[in-house]
Short mmCIF file of C-alpha atoms and ligand atoms in Angstrom, two decimals:
data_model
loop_
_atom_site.label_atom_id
_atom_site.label_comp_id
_atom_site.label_asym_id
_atom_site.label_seq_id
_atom_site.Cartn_x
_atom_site.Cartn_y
_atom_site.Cartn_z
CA UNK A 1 21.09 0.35 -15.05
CA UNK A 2 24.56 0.49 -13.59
CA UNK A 3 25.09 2.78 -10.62
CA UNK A 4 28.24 2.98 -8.29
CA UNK A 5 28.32 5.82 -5.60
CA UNK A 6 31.26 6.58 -3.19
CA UNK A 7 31.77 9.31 -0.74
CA UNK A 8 34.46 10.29 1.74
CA UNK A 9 37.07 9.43 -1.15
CA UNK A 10 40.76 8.19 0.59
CA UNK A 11 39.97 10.28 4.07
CA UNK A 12 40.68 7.44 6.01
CA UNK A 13 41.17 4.32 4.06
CA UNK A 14 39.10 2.77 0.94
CA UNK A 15 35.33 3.13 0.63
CA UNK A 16 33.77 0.25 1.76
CA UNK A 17 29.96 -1.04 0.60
CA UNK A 18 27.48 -3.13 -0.79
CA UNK A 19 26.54 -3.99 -4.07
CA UNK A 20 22.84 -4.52 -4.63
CA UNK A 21 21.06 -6.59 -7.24
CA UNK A 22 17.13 -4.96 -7.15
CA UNK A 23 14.38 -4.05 -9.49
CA UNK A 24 14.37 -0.68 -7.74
CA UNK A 25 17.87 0.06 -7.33
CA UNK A 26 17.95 3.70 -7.47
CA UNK A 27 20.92 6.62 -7.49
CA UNK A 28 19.57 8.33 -5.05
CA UNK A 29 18.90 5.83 -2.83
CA UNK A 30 22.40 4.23 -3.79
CA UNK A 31 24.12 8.03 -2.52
CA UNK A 32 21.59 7.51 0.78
CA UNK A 33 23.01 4.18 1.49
CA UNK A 34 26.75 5.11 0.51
CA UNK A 35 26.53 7.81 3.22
CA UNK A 36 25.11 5.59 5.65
CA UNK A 37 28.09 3.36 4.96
CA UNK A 38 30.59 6.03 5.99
CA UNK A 39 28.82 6.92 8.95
CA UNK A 40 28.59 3.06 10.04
CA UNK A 41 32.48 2.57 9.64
CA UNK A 42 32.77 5.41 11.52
CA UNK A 43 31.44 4.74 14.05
CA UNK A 44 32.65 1.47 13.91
CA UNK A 45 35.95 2.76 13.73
CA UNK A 46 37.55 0.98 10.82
CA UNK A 47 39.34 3.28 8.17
CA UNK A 48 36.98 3.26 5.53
CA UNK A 49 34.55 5.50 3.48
CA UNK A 50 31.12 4.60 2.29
CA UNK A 51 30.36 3.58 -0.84
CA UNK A 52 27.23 1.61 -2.13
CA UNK A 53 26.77 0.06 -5.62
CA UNK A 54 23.41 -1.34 -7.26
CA UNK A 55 22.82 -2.80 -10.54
CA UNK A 56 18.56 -2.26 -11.32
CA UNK A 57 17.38 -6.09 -12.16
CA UNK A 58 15.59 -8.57 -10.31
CA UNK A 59 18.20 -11.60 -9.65
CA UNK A 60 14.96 -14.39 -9.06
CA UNK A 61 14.40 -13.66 -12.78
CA UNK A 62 17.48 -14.49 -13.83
CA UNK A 63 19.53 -17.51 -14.27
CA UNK A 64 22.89 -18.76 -12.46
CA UNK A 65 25.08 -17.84 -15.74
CA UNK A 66 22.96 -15.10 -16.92
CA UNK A 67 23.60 -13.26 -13.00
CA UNK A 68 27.25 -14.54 -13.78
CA UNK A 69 27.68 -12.66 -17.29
CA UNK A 70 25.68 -9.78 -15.35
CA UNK A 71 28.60 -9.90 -12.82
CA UNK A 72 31.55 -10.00 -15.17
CA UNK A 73 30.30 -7.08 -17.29
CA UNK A 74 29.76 -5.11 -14.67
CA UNK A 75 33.43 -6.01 -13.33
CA UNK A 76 34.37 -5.07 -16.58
CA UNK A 77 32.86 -1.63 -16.22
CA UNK A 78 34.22 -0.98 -13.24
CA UNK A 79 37.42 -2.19 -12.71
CA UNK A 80 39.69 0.76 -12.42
CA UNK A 81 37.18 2.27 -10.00
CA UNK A 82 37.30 -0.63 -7.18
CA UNK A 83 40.60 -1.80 -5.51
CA UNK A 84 42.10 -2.86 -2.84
CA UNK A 85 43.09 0.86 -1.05
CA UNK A 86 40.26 2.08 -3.55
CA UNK A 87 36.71 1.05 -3.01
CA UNK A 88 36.04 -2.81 -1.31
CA UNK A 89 32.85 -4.34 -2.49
CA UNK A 90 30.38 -6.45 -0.89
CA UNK A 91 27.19 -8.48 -1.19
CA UNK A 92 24.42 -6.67 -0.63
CA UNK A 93 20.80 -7.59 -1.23
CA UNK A 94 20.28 -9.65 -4.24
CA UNK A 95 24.02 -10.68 -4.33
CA UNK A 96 26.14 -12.92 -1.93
CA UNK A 97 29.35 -15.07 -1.55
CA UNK A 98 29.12 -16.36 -5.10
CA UNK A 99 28.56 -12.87 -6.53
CA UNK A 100 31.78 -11.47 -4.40
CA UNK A 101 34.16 -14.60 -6.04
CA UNK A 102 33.08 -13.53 -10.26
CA UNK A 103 33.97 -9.80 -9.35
CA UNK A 104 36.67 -11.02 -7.52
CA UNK A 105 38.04 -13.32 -10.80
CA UNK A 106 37.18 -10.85 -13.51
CA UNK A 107 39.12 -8.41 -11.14
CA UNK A 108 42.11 -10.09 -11.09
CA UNK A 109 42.45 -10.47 -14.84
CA UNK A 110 42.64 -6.95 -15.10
CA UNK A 111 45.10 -5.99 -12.11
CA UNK A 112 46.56 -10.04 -11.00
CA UNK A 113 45.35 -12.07 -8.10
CA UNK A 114 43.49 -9.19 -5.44
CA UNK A 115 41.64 -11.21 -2.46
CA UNK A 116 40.98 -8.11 -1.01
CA UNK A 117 39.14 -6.26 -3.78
CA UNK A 118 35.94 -7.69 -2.03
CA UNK A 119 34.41 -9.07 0.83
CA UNK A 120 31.59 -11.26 2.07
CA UNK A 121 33.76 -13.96 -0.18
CA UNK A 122 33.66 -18.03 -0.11
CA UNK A 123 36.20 -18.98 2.80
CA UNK A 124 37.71 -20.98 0.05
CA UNK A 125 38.62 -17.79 -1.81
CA UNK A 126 39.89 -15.74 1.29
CA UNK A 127 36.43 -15.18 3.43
CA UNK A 128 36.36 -14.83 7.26
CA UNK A 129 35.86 -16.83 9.08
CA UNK A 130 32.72 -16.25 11.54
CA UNK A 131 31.53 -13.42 8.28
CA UNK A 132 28.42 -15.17 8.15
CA UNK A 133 27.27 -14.49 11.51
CA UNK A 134 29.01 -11.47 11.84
CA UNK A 135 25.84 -9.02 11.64
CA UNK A 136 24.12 -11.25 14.27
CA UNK A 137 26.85 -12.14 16.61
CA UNK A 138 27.10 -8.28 16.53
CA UNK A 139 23.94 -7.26 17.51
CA UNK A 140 24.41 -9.87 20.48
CA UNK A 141 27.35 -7.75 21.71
CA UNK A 142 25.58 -4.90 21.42
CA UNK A 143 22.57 -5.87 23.55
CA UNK A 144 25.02 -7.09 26.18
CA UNK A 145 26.52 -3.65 25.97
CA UNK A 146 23.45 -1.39 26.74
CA UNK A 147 21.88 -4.36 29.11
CA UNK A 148 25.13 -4.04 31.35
CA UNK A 149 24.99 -0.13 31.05
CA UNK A 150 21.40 -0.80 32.93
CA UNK A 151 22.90 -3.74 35.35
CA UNK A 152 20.72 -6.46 33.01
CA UNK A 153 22.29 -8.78 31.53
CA UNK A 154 20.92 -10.96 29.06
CA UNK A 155 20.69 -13.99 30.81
CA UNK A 156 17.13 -14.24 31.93
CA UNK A 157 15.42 -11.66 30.13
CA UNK A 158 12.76 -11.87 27.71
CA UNK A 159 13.16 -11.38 24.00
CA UNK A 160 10.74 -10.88 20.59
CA UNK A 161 13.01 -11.17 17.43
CA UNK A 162 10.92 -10.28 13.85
CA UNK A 163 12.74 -11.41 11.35
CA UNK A 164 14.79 -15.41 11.08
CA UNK A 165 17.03 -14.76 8.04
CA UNK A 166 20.39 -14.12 8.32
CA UNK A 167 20.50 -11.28 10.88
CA UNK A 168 17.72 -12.49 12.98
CA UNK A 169 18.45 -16.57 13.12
CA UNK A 170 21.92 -15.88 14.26
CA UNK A 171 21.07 -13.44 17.07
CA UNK A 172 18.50 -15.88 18.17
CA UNK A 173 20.53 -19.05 18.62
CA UNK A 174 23.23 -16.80 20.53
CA UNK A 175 20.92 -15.23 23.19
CA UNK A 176 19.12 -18.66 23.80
CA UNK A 177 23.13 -20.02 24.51
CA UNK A 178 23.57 -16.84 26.70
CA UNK A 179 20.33 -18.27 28.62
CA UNK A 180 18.30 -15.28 27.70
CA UNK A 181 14.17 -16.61 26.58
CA UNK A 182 13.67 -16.13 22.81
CA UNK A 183 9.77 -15.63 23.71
CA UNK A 184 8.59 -14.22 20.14
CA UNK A 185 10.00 -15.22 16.48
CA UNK A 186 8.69 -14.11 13.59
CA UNK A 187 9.24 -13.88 9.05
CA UNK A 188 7.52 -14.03 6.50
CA UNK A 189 5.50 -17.16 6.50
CA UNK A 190 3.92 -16.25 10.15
CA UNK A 191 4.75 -15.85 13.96
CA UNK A 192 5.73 -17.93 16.51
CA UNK A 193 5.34 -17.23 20.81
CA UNK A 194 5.85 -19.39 23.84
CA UNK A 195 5.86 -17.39 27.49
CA UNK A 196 8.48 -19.91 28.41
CA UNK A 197 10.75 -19.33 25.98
CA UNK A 198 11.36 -21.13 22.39
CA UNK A 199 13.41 -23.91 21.83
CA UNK A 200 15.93 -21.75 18.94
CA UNK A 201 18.01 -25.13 17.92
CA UNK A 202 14.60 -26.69 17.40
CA UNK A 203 12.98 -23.47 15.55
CA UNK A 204 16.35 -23.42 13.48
CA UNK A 205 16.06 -26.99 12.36
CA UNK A 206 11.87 -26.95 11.89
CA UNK A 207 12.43 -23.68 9.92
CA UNK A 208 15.63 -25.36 8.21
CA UNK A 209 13.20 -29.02 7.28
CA UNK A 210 10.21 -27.30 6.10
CA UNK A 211 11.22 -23.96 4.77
CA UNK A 212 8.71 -22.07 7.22
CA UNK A 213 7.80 -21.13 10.93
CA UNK A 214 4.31 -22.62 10.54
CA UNK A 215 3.40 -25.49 12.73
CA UNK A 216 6.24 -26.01 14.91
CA UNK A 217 5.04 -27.65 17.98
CA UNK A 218 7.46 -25.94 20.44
CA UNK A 219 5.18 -23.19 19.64
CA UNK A 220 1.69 -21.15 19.66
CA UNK A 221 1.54 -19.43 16.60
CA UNK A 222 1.00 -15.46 16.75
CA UNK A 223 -0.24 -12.65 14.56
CA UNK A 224 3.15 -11.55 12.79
CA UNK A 225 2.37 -7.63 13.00
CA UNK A 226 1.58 -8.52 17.75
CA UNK A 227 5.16 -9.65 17.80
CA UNK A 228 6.18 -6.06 17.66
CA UNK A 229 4.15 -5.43 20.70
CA UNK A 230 4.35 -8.25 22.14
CA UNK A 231 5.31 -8.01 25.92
CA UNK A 232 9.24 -8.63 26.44
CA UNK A 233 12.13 -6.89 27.70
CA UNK A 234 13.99 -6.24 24.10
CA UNK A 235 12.43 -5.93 20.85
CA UNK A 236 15.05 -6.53 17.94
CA UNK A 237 13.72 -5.79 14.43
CA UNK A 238 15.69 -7.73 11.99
CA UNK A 239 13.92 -7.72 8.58
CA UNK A 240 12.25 -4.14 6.70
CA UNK A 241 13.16 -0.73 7.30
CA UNK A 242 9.89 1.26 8.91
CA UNK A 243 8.40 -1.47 10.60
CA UNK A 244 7.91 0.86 13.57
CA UNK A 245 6.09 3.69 13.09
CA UNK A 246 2.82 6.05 14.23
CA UNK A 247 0.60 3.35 14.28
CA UNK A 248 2.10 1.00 16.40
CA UNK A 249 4.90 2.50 18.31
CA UNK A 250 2.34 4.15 21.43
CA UNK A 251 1.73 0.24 21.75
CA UNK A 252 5.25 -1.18 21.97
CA UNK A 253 5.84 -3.11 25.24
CA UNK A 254 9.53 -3.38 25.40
CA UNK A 255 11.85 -1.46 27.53
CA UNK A 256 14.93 -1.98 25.06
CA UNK A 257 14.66 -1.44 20.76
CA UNK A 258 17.81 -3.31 18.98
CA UNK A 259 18.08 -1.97 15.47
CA UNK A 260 19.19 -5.29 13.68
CA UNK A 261 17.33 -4.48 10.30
CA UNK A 262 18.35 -1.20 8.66
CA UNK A 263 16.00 2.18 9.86
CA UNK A 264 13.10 -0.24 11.32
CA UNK A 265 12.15 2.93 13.60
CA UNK A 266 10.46 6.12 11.56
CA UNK A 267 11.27 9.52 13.21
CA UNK A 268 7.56 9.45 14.26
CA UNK A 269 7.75 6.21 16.15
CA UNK A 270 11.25 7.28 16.89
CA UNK A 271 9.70 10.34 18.98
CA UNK A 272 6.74 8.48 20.32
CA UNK A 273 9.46 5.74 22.34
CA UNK A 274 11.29 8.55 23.57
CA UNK A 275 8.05 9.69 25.26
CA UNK A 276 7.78 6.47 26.99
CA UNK A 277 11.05 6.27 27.72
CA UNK A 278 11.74 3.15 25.49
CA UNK A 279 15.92 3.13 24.85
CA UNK A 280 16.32 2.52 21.12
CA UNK A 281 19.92 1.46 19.96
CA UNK A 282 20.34 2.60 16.71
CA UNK A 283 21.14 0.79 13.70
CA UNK A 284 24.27 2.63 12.24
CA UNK A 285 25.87 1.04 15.69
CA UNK A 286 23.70 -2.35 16.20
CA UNK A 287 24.00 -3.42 13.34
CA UNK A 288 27.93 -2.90 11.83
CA UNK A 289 29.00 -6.17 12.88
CA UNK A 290 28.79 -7.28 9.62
CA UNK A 291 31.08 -4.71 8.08
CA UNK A 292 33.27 -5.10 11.14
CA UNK A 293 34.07 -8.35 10.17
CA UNK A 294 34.44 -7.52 6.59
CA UNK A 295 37.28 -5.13 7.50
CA UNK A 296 38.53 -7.82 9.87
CA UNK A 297 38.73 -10.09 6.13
CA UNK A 298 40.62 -7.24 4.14
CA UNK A 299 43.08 -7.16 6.65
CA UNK A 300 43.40 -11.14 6.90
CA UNK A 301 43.78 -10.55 3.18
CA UNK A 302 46.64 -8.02 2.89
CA UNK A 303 48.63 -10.08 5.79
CA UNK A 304 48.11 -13.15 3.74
CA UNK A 305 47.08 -14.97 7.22
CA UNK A 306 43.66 -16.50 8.52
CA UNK A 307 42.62 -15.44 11.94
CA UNK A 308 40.93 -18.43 13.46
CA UNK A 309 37.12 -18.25 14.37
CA UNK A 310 37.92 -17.13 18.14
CA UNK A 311 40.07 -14.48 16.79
CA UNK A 312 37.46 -12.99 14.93
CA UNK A 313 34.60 -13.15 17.13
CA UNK A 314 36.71 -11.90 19.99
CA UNK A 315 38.32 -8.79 18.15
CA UNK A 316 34.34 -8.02 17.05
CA UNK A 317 33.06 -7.52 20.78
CA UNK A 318 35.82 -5.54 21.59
CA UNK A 319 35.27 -3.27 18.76
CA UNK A 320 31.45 -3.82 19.62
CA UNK A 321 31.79 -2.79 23.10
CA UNK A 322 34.31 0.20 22.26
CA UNK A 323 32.41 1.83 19.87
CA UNK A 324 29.38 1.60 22.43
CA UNK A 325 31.07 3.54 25.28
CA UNK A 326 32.27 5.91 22.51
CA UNK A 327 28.81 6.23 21.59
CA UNK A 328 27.53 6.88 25.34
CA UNK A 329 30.51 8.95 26.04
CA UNK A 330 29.29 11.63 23.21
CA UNK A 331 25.68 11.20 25.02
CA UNK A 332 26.67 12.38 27.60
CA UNK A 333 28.69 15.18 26.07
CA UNK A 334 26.13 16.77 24.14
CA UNK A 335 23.07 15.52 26.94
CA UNK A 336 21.27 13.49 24.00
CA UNK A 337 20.11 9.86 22.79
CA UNK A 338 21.84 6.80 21.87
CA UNK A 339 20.35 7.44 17.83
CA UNK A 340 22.24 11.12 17.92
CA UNK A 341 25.19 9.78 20.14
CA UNK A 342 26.00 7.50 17.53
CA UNK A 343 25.88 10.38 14.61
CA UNK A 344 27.38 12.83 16.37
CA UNK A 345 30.09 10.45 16.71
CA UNK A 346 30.50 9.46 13.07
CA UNK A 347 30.02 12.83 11.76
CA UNK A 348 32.67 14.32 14.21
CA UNK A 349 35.52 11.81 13.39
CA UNK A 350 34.78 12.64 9.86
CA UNK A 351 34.94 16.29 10.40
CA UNK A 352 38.59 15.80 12.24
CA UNK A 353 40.33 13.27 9.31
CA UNK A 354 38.87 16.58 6.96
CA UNK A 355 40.31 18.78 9.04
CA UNK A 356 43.41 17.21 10.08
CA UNK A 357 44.14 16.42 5.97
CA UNK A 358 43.90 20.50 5.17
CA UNK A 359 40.28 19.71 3.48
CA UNK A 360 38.50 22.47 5.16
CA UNK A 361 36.80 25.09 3.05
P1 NAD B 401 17.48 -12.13 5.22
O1 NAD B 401 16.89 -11.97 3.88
O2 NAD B 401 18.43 -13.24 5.49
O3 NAD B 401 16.30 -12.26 6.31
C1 NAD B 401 15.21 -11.40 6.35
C2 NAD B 401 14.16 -12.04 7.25
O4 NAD B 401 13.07 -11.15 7.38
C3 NAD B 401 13.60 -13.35 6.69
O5 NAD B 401 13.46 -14.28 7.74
C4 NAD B 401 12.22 -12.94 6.17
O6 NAD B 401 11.31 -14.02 6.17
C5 NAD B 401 11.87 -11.90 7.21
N1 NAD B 401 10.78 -11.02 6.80
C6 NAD B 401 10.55 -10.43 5.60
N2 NAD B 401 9.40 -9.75 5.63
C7 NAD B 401 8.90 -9.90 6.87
C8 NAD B 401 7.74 -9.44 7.55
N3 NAD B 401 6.84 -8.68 6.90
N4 NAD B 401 7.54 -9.79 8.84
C9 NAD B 401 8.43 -10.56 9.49
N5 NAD B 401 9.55 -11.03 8.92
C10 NAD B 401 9.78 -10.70 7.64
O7 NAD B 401 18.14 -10.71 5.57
P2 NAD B 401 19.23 -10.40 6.65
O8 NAD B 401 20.58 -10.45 6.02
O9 NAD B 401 18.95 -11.20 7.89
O10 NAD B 401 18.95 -8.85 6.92
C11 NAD B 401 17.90 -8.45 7.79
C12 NAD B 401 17.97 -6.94 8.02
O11 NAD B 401 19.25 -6.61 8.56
C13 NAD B 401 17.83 -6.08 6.77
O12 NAD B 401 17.20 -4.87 7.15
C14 NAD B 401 19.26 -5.78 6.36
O13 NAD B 401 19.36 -4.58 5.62
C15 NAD B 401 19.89 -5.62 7.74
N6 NAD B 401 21.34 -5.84 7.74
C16 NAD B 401 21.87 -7.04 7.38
C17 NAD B 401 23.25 -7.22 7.40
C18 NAD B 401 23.86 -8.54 7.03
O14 NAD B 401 25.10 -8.67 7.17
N7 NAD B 401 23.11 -9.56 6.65
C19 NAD B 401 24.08 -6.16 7.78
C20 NAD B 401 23.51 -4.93 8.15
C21 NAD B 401 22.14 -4.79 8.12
#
């Protein structure tokens, strides 16, 4: 099954999105995602639309040249949709670097050499540099954000991270260099806690040497579904979506929710932390690093010029920070929550590029 959604068609630049590789790829969650994509970049502000594509097979079942023939076909299929000031691919779940470079070369056959047809690329190919930590580094920026709004900081405070994949590892390692204590760590194979903080560079290479979390000895280990109740400062779910719900949110201990995974908070539990007065930062802004820094590699792209590492990790706070006083400043507008701050503030610079282009009905 072959599905490619896009919304929000040339408003304000090219749609921008991932394409996902999954057994249960469907279009209607493909349009859900594609819309959540073009409130992200809005937010963000970076002049894209969403757009979300998803091919329905399960990659682990499939071989290296078998995903590569996958890959060129679908390339194939939709060539003339994608482009450069057109719609921007990139990896999603079930697809990564490798993926991005075959669409990228069966691309170019049709319309010559594009590097910035996709992101998420090999920096060999035209990647960013600093893309790979992008989502994480991100999230980091955007805890030190709303900690300085409250006069924290996160140097000192106590953290519980579920999730040490991509997302999670990454914002890990850079709050234990920022001296904040990495107290809980959890994925799939178990849960890790130590009161006095965990050793991350150690975690990273245990984790790294045996493939797991189990029997580290920096370590006690933990029941995986305490961590998100464990007592800390800030909680920052970075692995399912709806981890946080009915059942467990009354318990939550932390005074600050990071949304590193995608929706980890259900409107129930979302309701429930409002009660206790538990400030949740909402994913559409915690987590857009990552596409941040993909916009950062289409422009690198169409200048033809590599930013160095610096450059890119310094441009991302400052659109970090930015978008997180734009995001307050609309909470305070309209007297709500960080969650509807953030919407309101996608949805209304949508509403103006409409407007502004003569759309209106
Ligand atoms: P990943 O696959 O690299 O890591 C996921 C982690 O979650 C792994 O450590 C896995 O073991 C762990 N995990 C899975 N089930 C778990 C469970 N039941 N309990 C505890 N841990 C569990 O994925 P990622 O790229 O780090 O993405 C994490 C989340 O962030 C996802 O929700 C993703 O949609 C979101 N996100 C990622 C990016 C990105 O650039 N990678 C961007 C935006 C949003």
């Amino acid at each position: 099954m072959l599905d490619l959604e896009c919304n929000m068609i040339m408003l304000v630049g090219p749609m921008k999105g991932g394409i996902r590789y999954h057994p249960e790829v469907d279009p209607d969650e493909v349009n859900a995602l594609a819309q959540l994509m073009t409130w992200k970049s809005a937010v963000a502000d970076i002049p894209y639309g969403g757009a979300k594509g998803g091919i329905g097979c399960n990659p682990g079942d499939l071989s290296k040249s078998e995903l590569e023939r996958l890959t060129r076909v679908f390339t194939q299929k939709i060539h003339d949709l994608i482009g450069v000031h057109t719609d921007v691919p990139a990896p999603d779940m079930g697809t990564n670097a490798q993926t991005m470079a075959w669409i990228l070369d069966e691309y170019s056959k049709f319309h010559g050499h594009s590097p910035a047809v996709v992101t998420g690329k090999p920096i060999d190919l035209g990647g960013s540099l600093g893309r790979e930590a992008a989502t994480g580094r991100g999230v980091v920026f955007a805890a030190e954000a709303l900690l300085a709004e409250h006069g924290k900081a996160i140097k000192g405070l106590t953290f519980a991270i579920q999730g040490f994949g991509n997302v999670g590892s990454w914002a890990a390692k850079l709050i234990h260099e920022r001296g904040g204590k990495v107290i809980a760590v959890s994925d799939i194979t178990g849960a890790v806690k130590n009161p006095n903080g965990i050793d991350i560079p150690e975690l990273l290479r245990h984790k790294e040497s045996t493939g797991s979390l189990k029997d580290f000895q920096g370590a006690d280990s933990m029941d995986a579904n305490e961590l998100l109740v464990h007592k800390c400062d800030v909680l920052i779910p970075c692995a399912l979506g709806g981890v946080l719900h009915r059942g467990n949110a009354a318990d939550v201990k932390a005074k600050f929710i990071i949304e590193a995974a995608n929706h980890p908070t259900d409107p129930e539990a979302d309701e429930i932390l409002a009660k206790k007065g538990v400030v949740v930062l909402p994913d559409i802004y915690a987590n857009s690093g990552g596409v941040t820094v993909s916009y950062f590699e289409w422009v690198q792209n169409i200048q033809g010029f590599m930013w160095d590492e610096q450059q890119v990790n310094r441009t991302l706070q400052n659109y970090m920070t930015r978008a997180f006083h734009n995001i307050k400043n609309m909470c305070q507008t309209h007297d709500c929550n960080l969650r509807m701050g953030a919407f309101t503030l996608g949805v209304s610079r949508v509403a103006r590029a409409t407007l502004l282009r003569g759309w209106e009905a």
